[in-house]
PDB file of C-alpha atoms in Angstrom:
ATOM      1  CA  MET A   1      -4.172 -22.802  -2.360  1.00  0.00           C
ATOM      2  CA  SER A   2      -1.446 -24.372  -4.350  1.00  0.00           C
ATOM      3  CA  ALA A   3      -0.410 -21.987  -7.139  1.00  0.00           C
ATOM      4  CA  ASP A   4       2.155 -19.820  -9.153  1.00  0.00           C
ATOM      5  CA  GLN A   5       3.477 -16.411  -6.982  1.00  0.00           C
ATOM      6  CA  LEU A   6       3.106 -12.697  -8.900  1.00  0.00           C
ATOM      7  CA  ARG A   7       6.857 -11.506  -9.133  1.00  0.00           C
ATOM      8  CA  LEU A   8       6.985  -7.535  -7.130  1.00  0.00           C
ATOM      9  CA  VAL A   9       8.022  -5.637  -9.897  1.00  0.00           C
ATOM     10  CA  ARG A  10       7.771  -2.269  -8.186  1.00  0.00           C
ATOM     11  CA  GLU A  11       5.250  -0.697  -5.847  1.00  0.00           C
ATOM     12  CA  ALA A  12       4.998   2.580  -3.390  1.00  0.00           C
ATOM     13  CA  PRO A  13       2.364   3.940  -1.101  1.00  0.00           C
ATOM     14  CA  VAL A  14      -0.416   6.079  -2.271  1.00  0.00           C
ATOM     15  CA  ARG A  15      -0.070   8.674  -0.318  1.00  0.00           C
ATOM     16  CA  ASP A  16       3.385   9.237  -1.726  1.00  0.00           C
ATOM     17  CA  LEU A  17       2.807  10.090  -5.243  1.00  0.00           C
ATOM     18  CA  LEU A  18       0.440  12.484  -4.592  1.00  0.00           C
ATOM     19  CA  PRO A  19       1.142  16.466  -3.797  1.00  0.00           C
ATOM     20  CA  ALA A  20       1.271  17.417  -0.332  1.00  0.00           C
ATOM     21  CA  GLY A  21      -1.915  18.528   1.592  1.00  0.00           C
ATOM     22  CA  SER A  22      -3.522  15.283  -0.179  1.00  0.00           C
ATOM     23  CA  PRO A  23      -5.882  12.680   2.695  1.00  0.00           C
ATOM     24  CA  ASP A  24      -3.606  10.698   4.623  1.00  0.00           C
ATOM     25  CA  ARG A  25      -6.692   8.135   4.468  1.00  0.00           C
ATOM     26  CA  LEU A  26      -6.341   6.369   0.900  1.00  0.00           C
ATOM     27  CA  GLU A  27      -8.560   3.561   0.547  1.00  0.00           C
ATOM     28  CA  ALA A  28      -7.541   2.943  -3.272  1.00  0.00           C
ATOM     29  CA  SER A  29     -10.216   0.374  -4.486  1.00  0.00           C
ATOM     30  CA  GLY A  30      -9.737   0.302  -7.731  1.00  0.00           C
ATOM     31  CA  VAL A  31      -6.933   0.999 -11.250  1.00  0.00           C
ATOM     32  CA  VAL A  32      -7.084   1.708 -14.404  1.00  0.00           C
ATOM     33  CA  ALA A  33      -3.540   2.104 -16.746  1.00  0.00           C
ATOM     34  CA  ALA A  34      -3.943   4.428 -20.141  1.00  0.00           C
ATOM     35  CA  GLY A  35      -1.467   6.768 -21.337  1.00  0.00           C
ATOM     36  CA  GLY A  36       1.606   6.435 -19.222  1.00  0.00           C
ATOM     37  CA  ARG A  37      -0.759   7.016 -16.525  1.00  0.00           C
ATOM     38  CA  PHE A  38      -2.961   4.811 -13.577  1.00  0.00           C
ATOM     39  CA  HIS A  39      -6.147   6.118 -12.728  1.00  0.00           C
ATOM     40  CA  VAL A  40      -6.938   5.428  -9.164  1.00  0.00           C
ATOM     41  CA  ILE A  41     -10.128   5.868  -7.403  1.00  0.00           C
ATOM     42  CA  PHE A  42     -10.505   5.156  -3.845  1.00  0.00           C
ATOM     43  CA  ASP A  43     -13.855   3.704  -1.428  1.00  0.00           C
ATOM     44  CA  ASN A  44     -13.686   6.833   1.166  1.00  0.00           C
ATOM     45  CA  LEU A  45     -13.041   9.607  -1.322  1.00  0.00           C
ATOM     46  CA  ARG A  46     -15.169  11.142  -4.233  1.00  0.00           C
ATOM     47  CA  ALA A  47     -11.964  11.743  -6.348  1.00  0.00           C
ATOM     48  CA  VAL A  48      -9.553  10.073  -8.655  1.00  0.00           C
ATOM     49  CA  ALA A  49      -5.624   9.954  -8.591  1.00  0.00           C
ATOM     50  CA  VAL A  50      -3.740  10.392 -11.847  1.00  0.00           C
ATOM     51  CA  ILE A  51      -0.383   8.721 -11.118  1.00  0.00           C
ATOM     52  CA  ASP A  52       2.365   8.764 -14.001  1.00  0.00           C
ATOM     53  CA  GLU A  53       3.042   5.064 -14.085  1.00  0.00           C
ATOM     54  CA  ASP A  54       6.899   5.909 -13.404  1.00  0.00           C
ATOM     55  CA  LEU A  55       6.518   6.311  -9.418  1.00  0.00           C
ATOM     56  CA  ASP A  56       9.315   8.493  -9.872  1.00  0.00           C
ATOM     57  CA  ARG A  57       7.582  11.256 -11.197  1.00  0.00           C
ATOM     58  CA  VAL A  58       5.656  12.467  -8.555  1.00  0.00           C
ATOM     59  CA  ASP A  59       5.293  16.437  -9.791  1.00  0.00           C
ATOM     60  CA  GLY A  60       2.844  16.204 -12.106  1.00  0.00           C
ATOM     61  CA  ASN A  61       0.502  14.092 -10.284  1.00  0.00           C
ATOM     62  CA  THR A  62      -2.837  14.908  -8.961  1.00  0.00           C
ATOM     63  CA  LEU A  63      -6.034  13.888  -6.875  1.00  0.00           C
ATOM     64  CA  VAL A  64      -9.384  15.326  -8.994  1.00  0.00           C
ATOM     65  CA  PRO A  65     -12.225  15.965  -7.379  1.00  0.00           C
ATOM     66  CA  THR A  66     -15.013  14.238  -9.296  1.00  0.00           C
ATOM     67  CA  GLY A  67     -17.973  16.642  -7.834  1.00  0.00           C
ATOM     68  CA  SER A  68     -21.529  15.768  -5.354  1.00  0.00           C
ATOM     69  CA  HIS A  69     -23.357  14.240  -7.978  1.00  0.00           C
ATOM     70  CA  HIS A  70     -24.175  11.291  -5.347  1.00  0.00           C
ATOM     71  CA  ARG A  71     -22.390  10.954  -1.610  1.00  0.00           C
ATOM     72  CA  GLU A  72     -21.387   7.552  -2.544  1.00  0.00           C
ATOM     73  CA  ALA A  73     -17.256   6.838  -3.147  1.00  0.00           C
ATOM     74  CA  TYR A  74     -16.479   4.490  -5.285  1.00  0.00           C
ATOM     75  CA  GLU A  75     -15.628   0.346  -5.728  1.00  0.00           C
ATOM     76  CA  ASP A  76     -13.818   0.062  -8.825  1.00  0.00           C
ATOM     77  CA  ILE A  77     -12.779   1.933 -12.328  1.00  0.00           C
ATOM     78  CA  ALA A  78     -13.141   1.011 -16.019  1.00  0.00           C
ATOM     79  CA  ARG A  79     -11.695   2.464 -18.988  1.00  0.00           C
ATOM     80  CA  ASP A  80     -13.861   2.941 -22.839  1.00  0.00           C
ATOM     81  CA  PRO A  81     -10.921   1.646 -24.985  1.00  0.00           C
ATOM     82  CA  VAL A  82     -12.493   3.381 -27.683  1.00  0.00           C
ATOM     83  CA  SER A  83     -13.671   6.845 -26.467  1.00  0.00           C
ATOM     84  CA  GLY A  84     -11.358   7.197 -23.691  1.00  0.00           C
ATOM     85  CA  HIS A  85     -14.444   8.070 -21.252  1.00  0.00           C
ATOM     86  CA  LEU A  86     -14.077   6.540 -17.929  1.00  0.00           C
ATOM     87  CA  TYR A  87     -16.955   4.452 -15.570  1.00  0.00           C
ATOM     88  CA  LEU A  88     -16.958   4.728 -11.816  1.00  0.00           C
ATOM     89  CA  LEU A  89     -18.796   2.046 -10.137  1.00  0.00           C
ATOM     90  CA  ILE A  90     -21.038   2.817  -6.937  1.00  0.00           C
ATOM     91  CA  GLU A  91     -20.810  -0.983  -5.697  1.00  0.00           C
ATOM     92  CA  ALA A  92     -25.099  -0.715  -4.582  1.00  0.00           C
ATOM     93  CA  ALA A  93     -27.368   2.468  -3.890  1.00  0.00           C
ATOM     94  CA  PRO A  94     -31.057   2.526  -2.973  1.00  0.00           C
ATOM     95  CA  ARG A  95     -33.352   2.381  -5.663  1.00  0.00           C
ATOM     96  CA  ASP A  96     -37.195   0.992  -5.844  1.00  0.00           C
ATOM     97  CA  GLY A  97     -36.998  -0.229  -2.423  1.00  0.00           C
ATOM     98  CA  GLY A  98     -34.100  -2.673  -3.377  1.00  0.00           C
ATOM     99  CA  TYR A  99     -30.558  -1.790  -4.469  1.00  0.00           C
ATOM    100  CA  MET A 100     -28.904  -1.374  -7.981  1.00  0.00           C
ATOM    101  CA  ALA A 101     -25.115  -0.664  -8.883  1.00  0.00           C
ATOM    102  CA  ARG A 102     -24.757   2.657  -9.815  1.00  0.00           C
ATOM    103  CA  VAL A 103     -21.740   4.059 -12.977  1.00  0.00           C
ATOM    104  CA  GLU A 104     -20.814   7.588 -13.242  1.00  0.00           C
ATOM    105  CA  GLU A 105     -19.130   8.701 -16.787  1.00  0.00           C
ATOM    106  CA  TYR A 106     -16.356  11.110 -17.014  1.00  0.00           C
ATOM    107  CA  ASP A 107     -14.650  12.007 -20.252  1.00  0.00           C
ATOM    108  CA  PRO A 108     -10.635  11.805 -20.463  1.00  0.00           C
ATOM    109  CA  ARG A 109     -10.215  15.108 -18.807  1.00  0.00           C
ATOM    110  CA  LEU A 110     -12.474  13.969 -15.641  1.00  0.00           C
ATOM    111  CA  ARG A 111     -15.043  15.864 -17.033  1.00  0.00           C
ATOM    112  CA  PHE A 112     -18.486  14.462 -15.527  1.00  0.00           C
ATOM    113  CA  LEU A 113     -20.948  13.085 -18.655  1.00  0.00           C
ATOM    114  CA  SER A 114     -23.792  11.487 -16.538  1.00  0.00           C
ATOM    115  CA  ALA A 115     -24.581   8.710 -14.335  1.00  0.00           C
ATOM    116  CA  GLY A 116     -27.196   5.717 -15.032  1.00  0.00           C
ATOM    117  CA  TRP A 117     -27.820   2.647 -13.305  1.00  0.00           C
ATOM    118  CA  LEU A 118     -26.421  -1.230 -13.769  1.00  0.00           C
ATOM    119  CA  GLU A 119     -30.148  -3.100 -14.179  1.00  0.00           C
ATOM    120  CA  LEU A 120     -29.793  -5.591 -11.415  1.00  0.00           C
ATOM    121  CA  PRO A 121     -31.586  -6.179  -8.505  1.00  0.00           C
ATOM    122  CA  LEU A 122     -28.817  -6.422  -5.496  1.00  0.00           C
ATOM    123  CA  ALA A 123     -29.912  -8.476  -2.524  1.00  0.00           C
ATOM    124  CA  GLN A 124     -27.101  -5.911  -0.018  1.00  0.00           C
ATOM    125  CA  PRO A 125     -25.794  -2.747  -0.119  1.00  0.00           C
ATOM    126  CA  ASN A 126     -22.068  -3.902   1.326  1.00  0.00           C
ATOM    127  CA  LYS A 127     -22.177  -7.481  -1.305  1.00  0.00           C
ATOM    128  CA  GLY A 128     -22.704  -6.009  -4.903  1.00  0.00           C
ATOM    129  CA  ILE A 129     -21.234  -5.222  -7.955  1.00  0.00           C
ATOM    130  CA  GLU A 130     -17.459  -5.053  -6.981  1.00  0.00           C
ATOM    131  CA  GLY A 131     -15.522  -4.894 -10.175  1.00  0.00           C
ATOM    132  CA  LEU A 132     -16.250  -2.903 -13.553  1.00  0.00           C
ATOM    133  CA  ASP A 133     -14.585  -2.834 -17.387  1.00  0.00           C
ATOM    134  CA  CYS A 134     -15.773  -2.418 -20.903  1.00  0.00           C
ATOM    135  CA  VAL A 135     -15.778  -4.648 -23.501  1.00  0.00           C
ATOM    136  CA  TYR A 136     -16.421  -3.668 -26.885  1.00  0.00           C
ATOM    137  CA  ARG A 137     -18.246  -6.366 -29.435  1.00  0.00           C
ATOM    138  CA  ASP A 138     -19.167  -5.764 -32.752  1.00  0.00           C
ATOM    139  CA  GLY A 139     -18.136  -1.893 -32.448  1.00  0.00           C
ATOM    140  CA  VAL A 140     -21.012  -1.481 -29.207  1.00  0.00           C
ATOM    141  CA  PRO A 141     -19.499  -1.254 -25.639  1.00  0.00           C
ATOM    142  CA  TYR A 142     -20.533  -3.568 -22.988  1.00  0.00           C
ATOM    143  CA  LEU A 143     -19.947  -2.948 -19.248  1.00  0.00           C
ATOM    144  CA  LEU A 144     -18.666  -6.079 -17.147  1.00  0.00           C
ATOM    145  CA  GLY A 145     -19.076  -6.292 -13.473  1.00  0.00           C
ATOM    146  CA  LEU A 146     -18.241  -8.525 -11.240  1.00  0.00           C
ATOM    147  CA  CYS A 147     -20.543  -9.914  -8.885  1.00  0.00           C
ATOM    148  CA  GLU A 148     -20.021 -10.373  -4.734  1.00  0.00           C
ATOM    149  CA  GLY A 149     -23.056 -11.110  -2.602  1.00  0.00           C
ATOM    150  CA  SER A 150     -26.124 -13.755  -4.159  1.00  0.00           C
ATOM    151  CA  ARG A 151     -23.821 -14.104  -6.895  1.00  0.00           C
ATOM    152  CA  PRO A 152     -20.691 -14.442  -5.955  1.00  0.00           C
ATOM    153  CA  GLY A 153     -18.350 -15.380  -9.098  1.00  0.00           C
ATOM    154  CA  ARG A 154     -20.463 -14.599 -11.569  1.00  0.00           C
ATOM    155  CA  VAL A 155     -19.747 -11.708 -14.136  1.00  0.00           C
ATOM    156  CA  GLU A 156     -22.646  -9.710 -15.173  1.00  0.00           C
ATOM    157  CA  VAL A 157     -22.732  -7.804 -18.431  1.00  0.00           C
ATOM    158  CA  PHE A 158     -24.107  -5.083 -19.281  1.00  0.00           C
ATOM    159  CA  ARG A 159     -25.244  -2.680 -22.356  1.00  0.00           C
ATOM    160  CA  ARG A 160     -26.212   0.875 -22.950  1.00  0.00           C
ATOM    161  CA  GLY A 161     -29.716   1.867 -23.090  1.00  0.00           C
ATOM    162  CA  ARG A 162     -31.192   5.070 -23.297  1.00  0.00           C
ATOM    163  CA  HIS A 163     -30.932   6.010 -19.933  1.00  0.00           C
ATOM    164  CA  ASN A 164     -29.585   2.817 -18.234  1.00  0.00           C
ATOM    165  CA  TRP A 165     -27.626  -0.322 -18.814  1.00  0.00           C
ATOM    166  CA  LYS A 166     -29.328  -2.666 -19.207  1.00  0.00           C
ATOM    167  CA  HIS A 167     -28.481  -6.540 -18.352  1.00  0.00           C
ATOM    168  CA  HIS A 168     -27.248  -8.327 -21.439  1.00  0.00           C
ATOM    169  CA  ALA A 169     -25.990 -12.003 -20.393  1.00  0.00           C
ATOM    170  CA  THR A 170     -23.822 -13.961 -17.702  1.00  0.00           C
ATOM    171  CA  VAL A 171     -19.967 -14.592 -17.496  1.00  0.00           C
ATOM    172  CA  ASN A 172     -19.629 -17.632 -15.433  1.00  0.00           C
ATOM    173  CA  LEU A 173     -16.241 -18.139 -14.052  1.00  0.00           C
ATOM    174  CA  PRO A 174     -14.708 -21.842 -13.862  1.00  0.00           C
ATOM    175  CA  ASP A 175     -16.050 -23.807 -11.042  1.00  0.00           C
ATOM    176  CA  THR A 176     -12.488 -24.943  -9.773  1.00  0.00           C
ATOM    177  CA  LEU A 177     -11.686 -21.254  -9.261  1.00  0.00           C
ATOM    178  CA  ARG A 178     -11.889 -21.062  -5.175  1.00  0.00           C
ATOM    179  CA  PHE A 179     -11.841 -17.695  -4.243  1.00  0.00           C
ATOM    180  CA  THR A 180     -12.929 -16.593  -0.434  1.00  0.00           C
ATOM    181  CA  ASP A 181     -14.039 -13.263  -2.506  1.00  0.00           C
ATOM    182  CA  PHE A 182     -14.285 -11.525  -5.397  1.00  0.00           C
ATOM    183  CA  SER A 183     -12.447  -7.907  -5.473  1.00  0.00           C
ATOM    184  CA  SER A 184     -11.987  -6.840  -9.018  1.00  0.00           C
ATOM    185  CA  ILE A 185     -11.641  -7.711 -13.263  1.00  0.00           C
ATOM    186  CA  SER A 186      -9.746  -6.222 -15.571  1.00  0.00           C
ATOM    187  CA  ILE A 187      -9.940  -7.539 -19.589  1.00  0.00           C
ATOM    188  CA  ALA A 188      -7.715  -6.535 -22.438  1.00  0.00           C
ATOM    189  CA  GLY A 189      -8.274  -8.190 -25.725  1.00  0.00           C
ATOM    190  CA  ASP A 190      -9.145 -11.571 -24.736  1.00  0.00           C
ATOM    191  CA  ARG A 191      -6.857 -11.632 -21.070  1.00  0.00           C
ATOM    192  CA  VAL A 192      -9.135 -11.533 -17.958  1.00  0.00           C
ATOM    193  CA  ALA A 193      -7.728 -11.575 -14.863  1.00  0.00           C
ATOM    194  CA  VAL A 194      -9.743 -11.354 -11.227  1.00  0.00           C
ATOM    195  CA  VAL A 195      -8.382 -10.986  -7.919  1.00  0.00           C
ATOM    196  CA  SER A 196      -9.218 -12.105  -4.379  1.00  0.00           C
ATOM    197  CA  GLN A 197      -8.618  -9.362  -1.714  1.00  0.00           C
ATOM    198  CA  GLU A 198      -9.332 -12.567   1.118  1.00  0.00           C
ATOM    199  CA  SER A 199      -7.117 -15.450  -0.825  1.00  0.00           C
ATOM    200  CA  SER A 200      -4.722 -12.937  -1.870  1.00  0.00           C
ATOM    201  CA  ALA A 201      -4.459 -14.268  -5.375  1.00  0.00           C
ATOM    202  CA  LEU A 202      -5.415 -13.345  -8.893  1.00  0.00           C
ATOM    203  CA  TRP A 203      -6.865 -15.579 -11.813  1.00  0.00           C
ATOM    204  CA  SER A 204      -5.990 -15.066 -15.587  1.00  0.00           C
ATOM    205  CA  GLY A 205      -8.173 -16.804 -18.211  1.00  0.00           C
ATOM    206  CA  SER A 206      -9.586 -15.831 -21.832  1.00  0.00           C
ATOM    207  CA  LEU A 207     -12.474 -15.106 -22.599  1.00  0.00           C
ATOM    208  CA  ARG A 208     -13.598 -15.963 -26.336  1.00  0.00           C
ATOM    209  CA  PRO A 209     -13.842 -13.347 -28.993  1.00  0.00           C
ATOM    210  CA  SER A 210     -17.617 -14.059 -30.143  1.00  0.00           C
ATOM    211  CA  THR A 211     -19.409 -15.296 -26.848  1.00  0.00           C
ATOM    212  CA  TRP A 212     -19.421 -14.189 -23.343  1.00  0.00           C
ATOM    213  CA  GLN A 213     -17.662 -17.659 -22.743  1.00  0.00           C
ATOM    214  CA  LEU A 214     -14.044 -18.447 -21.240  1.00  0.00           C
ATOM    215  CA  THR A 215     -12.141 -20.778 -22.512  1.00  0.00           C
ATOM    216  CA  GLY A 216     -10.278 -23.121 -20.029  1.00  0.00           C
ATOM    217  CA  ALA A 217     -10.011 -23.163 -16.653  1.00  0.00           C
ATOM    218  CA  GLY A 218      -7.106 -20.523 -16.423  1.00  0.00           C
ATOM    219  CA  ARG A 219      -4.361 -20.304 -14.082  1.00  0.00           C
ATOM    220  CA  THR A 220      -4.311 -18.980 -10.260  1.00  0.00           C
ATOM    221  CA  TYR A 221      -1.691 -17.118  -8.944  1.00  0.00           C
ATOM    222  CA  VAL A 222      -0.636 -15.819  -5.626  1.00  0.00           C
ATOM    223  CA  PHE A 223       0.469 -12.568  -4.325  1.00  0.00           C
ATOM    224  CA  PRO A 224       3.867 -13.032  -2.817  1.00  0.00           C
ATOM    225  CA  ARG A 225       4.595 -14.206   0.606  1.00  0.00           C
ATOM    226  CA  ASP A 226       6.429 -13.018   3.614  1.00  0.00           C
ATOM    227  CA  ARG A 227       9.663 -14.816   4.589  1.00  0.00           C
ATOM    228  CA  HIS A 228       7.807 -17.067   6.669  1.00  0.00           C
ATOM    229  CA  GLY A 229       5.133 -17.886   3.880  1.00  0.00           C
ATOM    230  CA  ASP A 230       2.567 -15.563   5.315  1.00  0.00           C
ATOM    231  CA  ILE A 231      -0.067 -13.636   3.366  1.00  0.00           C
ATOM    232  CA  ALA A 232       1.936 -10.320   3.000  1.00  0.00           C
ATOM    233  CA  TYR A 233      -0.957  -8.382   0.194  1.00  0.00           C
ATOM    234  CA  CYS A 234      -3.958  -8.313   2.686  1.00  0.00           C
ATOM    235  CA  THR A 235      -5.913  -6.096   1.358  1.00  0.00           C
ATOM    236  CA  VAL A 236      -5.594  -6.053  -2.516  1.00  0.00           C
ATOM    237  CA  GLU A 237      -8.734  -4.575  -3.816  1.00  0.00           C
ATOM    238  CA  GLY A 238      -8.385  -3.484  -8.080  1.00  0.00           C
ATOM    239  CA  VAL A 239      -6.731  -4.283 -10.835  1.00  0.00           C
ATOM    240  CA  CYS A 240      -5.996  -4.297 -14.314  1.00  0.00           C
ATOM    241  CA  TRP A 241      -3.472  -5.363 -17.023  1.00  0.00           C
ATOM    242  CA  ARG A 242      -0.508  -2.800 -17.932  1.00  0.00           C
ATOM    243  CA  THR A 243       1.413  -5.144 -20.431  1.00  0.00           C
ATOM    244  CA  ASP A 244       0.649  -8.877 -21.541  1.00  0.00           C
ATOM    245  CA  GLY A 245       3.032  -9.794 -18.531  1.00  0.00           C
ATOM    246  CA  GLU A 246       2.199  -7.561 -15.962  1.00  0.00           C
ATOM    247  CA  VAL A 247      -0.328  -6.239 -14.271  1.00  0.00           C
ATOM    248  CA  VAL A 248      -0.835  -2.899 -11.601  1.00  0.00           C
ATOM    249  CA  VAL A 249      -2.343  -3.673  -8.490  1.00  0.00           C
ATOM    250  CA  VAL A 250      -4.246  -1.429  -5.692  1.00  0.00           C
ATOM    251  CA  SER A 251      -4.758  -1.910  -2.427  1.00  0.00           C
ATOM    252  CA  ASP A 252      -7.075  -0.649   0.562  1.00  0.00           C
ATOM    253  CA  ARG A 253      -6.536   0.099   4.009  1.00  0.00           C
ATOM    254  CA  ALA A 254      -5.585  -2.668   6.459  1.00  0.00           C
ATOM    255  CA  LYS A 255      -8.862  -3.414   8.597  1.00  0.00           C
ATOM    256  CA  PRO A 256      -9.310  -3.677  12.144  1.00  0.00           C
ATOM    257  CA  GLY A 257      -7.836  -6.924  13.228  1.00  0.00           C
ATOM    258  CA  MET A 258      -4.404  -7.103  11.190  1.00  0.00           C
ATOM    259  CA  HIS A 259      -1.881  -6.530  13.377  1.00  0.00           C
ATOM    260  CA  ASP A 260       0.448  -8.399  10.953  1.00  0.00           C
ATOM    261  CA  ARG A 261       3.423  -5.300  10.342  1.00  0.00           C
ATOM    262  CA  GLY A 262       3.553  -7.147   6.682  1.00  0.00           C
ATOM    263  CA  CYS A 263      -0.089  -6.016   6.067  1.00  0.00           C
ATOM    264  CA  ARG A 264      -0.361  -2.611   7.158  1.00  0.00           C
ATOM    265  CA  ALA A 265       2.991  -1.775   4.861  1.00  0.00           C
ATOM    266  CA  LYS A 266       1.869  -3.097   1.938  1.00  0.00           C
ATOM    267  CA  ALA A 267      -2.011  -1.178   2.494  1.00  0.00           C
ATOM    268  CA  GLU A 268      -2.900   1.620   0.961  1.00  0.00           C
ATOM    269  CA  SER A 269      -0.424   1.536  -2.235  1.00  0.00           C
ATOM    270  CA  LEU A 270      -0.021   0.888  -5.646  1.00  0.00           C
ATOM    271  CA  HIS A 271       2.079  -2.570  -7.095  1.00  0.00           C
ATOM    272  CA  ILE A 272       3.143  -3.643  -9.840  1.00  0.00           C
ATOM    273  CA  PHE A 273       3.134  -7.376 -10.705  1.00  0.00           C
ATOM    274  CA  ALA A 274       5.167  -9.729 -13.286  1.00  0.00           C
ATOM    275  CA  LEU A 275       2.875 -12.992 -14.744  1.00  0.00           C
ATOM    276  CA  PRO A 276       5.751 -15.922 -14.909  1.00  0.00           C
ATOM    277  CA  PRO A 277       7.449 -15.158 -17.941  1.00  0.00           C
ATOM    278  CA  SER A 278       6.124 -18.812 -19.343  1.00  0.00           C
ATOM    279  CA  ASP A 279       2.429 -17.581 -19.059  1.00  0.00           C
ATOM    280  CA  ALA A 280       2.721 -13.856 -20.343  1.00  0.00           C
ATOM    281  CA  GLY A 281       0.468 -13.031 -23.209  1.00  0.00           C
ATOM    282  CA  GLY A 282      -1.282 -16.028 -23.318  1.00  0.00           C
ATOM    283  CA  HIS A 283      -3.477 -19.000 -21.462  1.00  0.00           C
ATOM    284  CA  ARG A 284      -4.255 -22.381 -21.556  1.00  0.00           C
TER     285      ARG A 284
END
């Protein structure tokens, strides 16, 4: 993949940012940034880590359990930019003889409010909806889910119904985007970011303000390589815009067979990356 490279600003293992006694295994899978804090979720825990964006300030950080409403852990997290509510995504769960993704809604103090289905049938439990974000159109909130499995590279749009979220529209990522897989999505204004774990890359593009369509082909950036030019960020899993020119990313546990020391060193961590200066704040 020929692409510009993101610049590392700062990073730290998630376990180093949490109080003593927190679990040793922290398979980070999603992140949102708001109010000077990062909210991080995990695909092996029913909990949300609340971490100060200044990665030197550890004392006020906490790991908040989310209760036992369901057994499944989380694939991604989204924040309603108006209410501040948080949506925690369960990638796929059994329903009506098949599978659907499910979201749990929490208030800004992480108190449980409700749970509902994203009403779109999924073919299998482990390749469902991988990424989630919340977008407003004409005062109405929509959830946008980034798909894998039988719909790789499609972003499905859902509008809240009486009990669940009804499928509303589809956003197609560019045909020129040759990611091996799709891990997470973040939308801020018209800016869209999508990350791929296996490709160790980020795509950035723009969403039209009045339709569910993208403008142009966007740009692809690779995460920094090691001194030999090999992939170092092997487990990037969640992404969120932090500013016009920066994203915060979290990484999952290194998979069995990932013996490279660089891959293991970057796993289960929180990272801040900057886009090249010429591309910050806008896309062609």
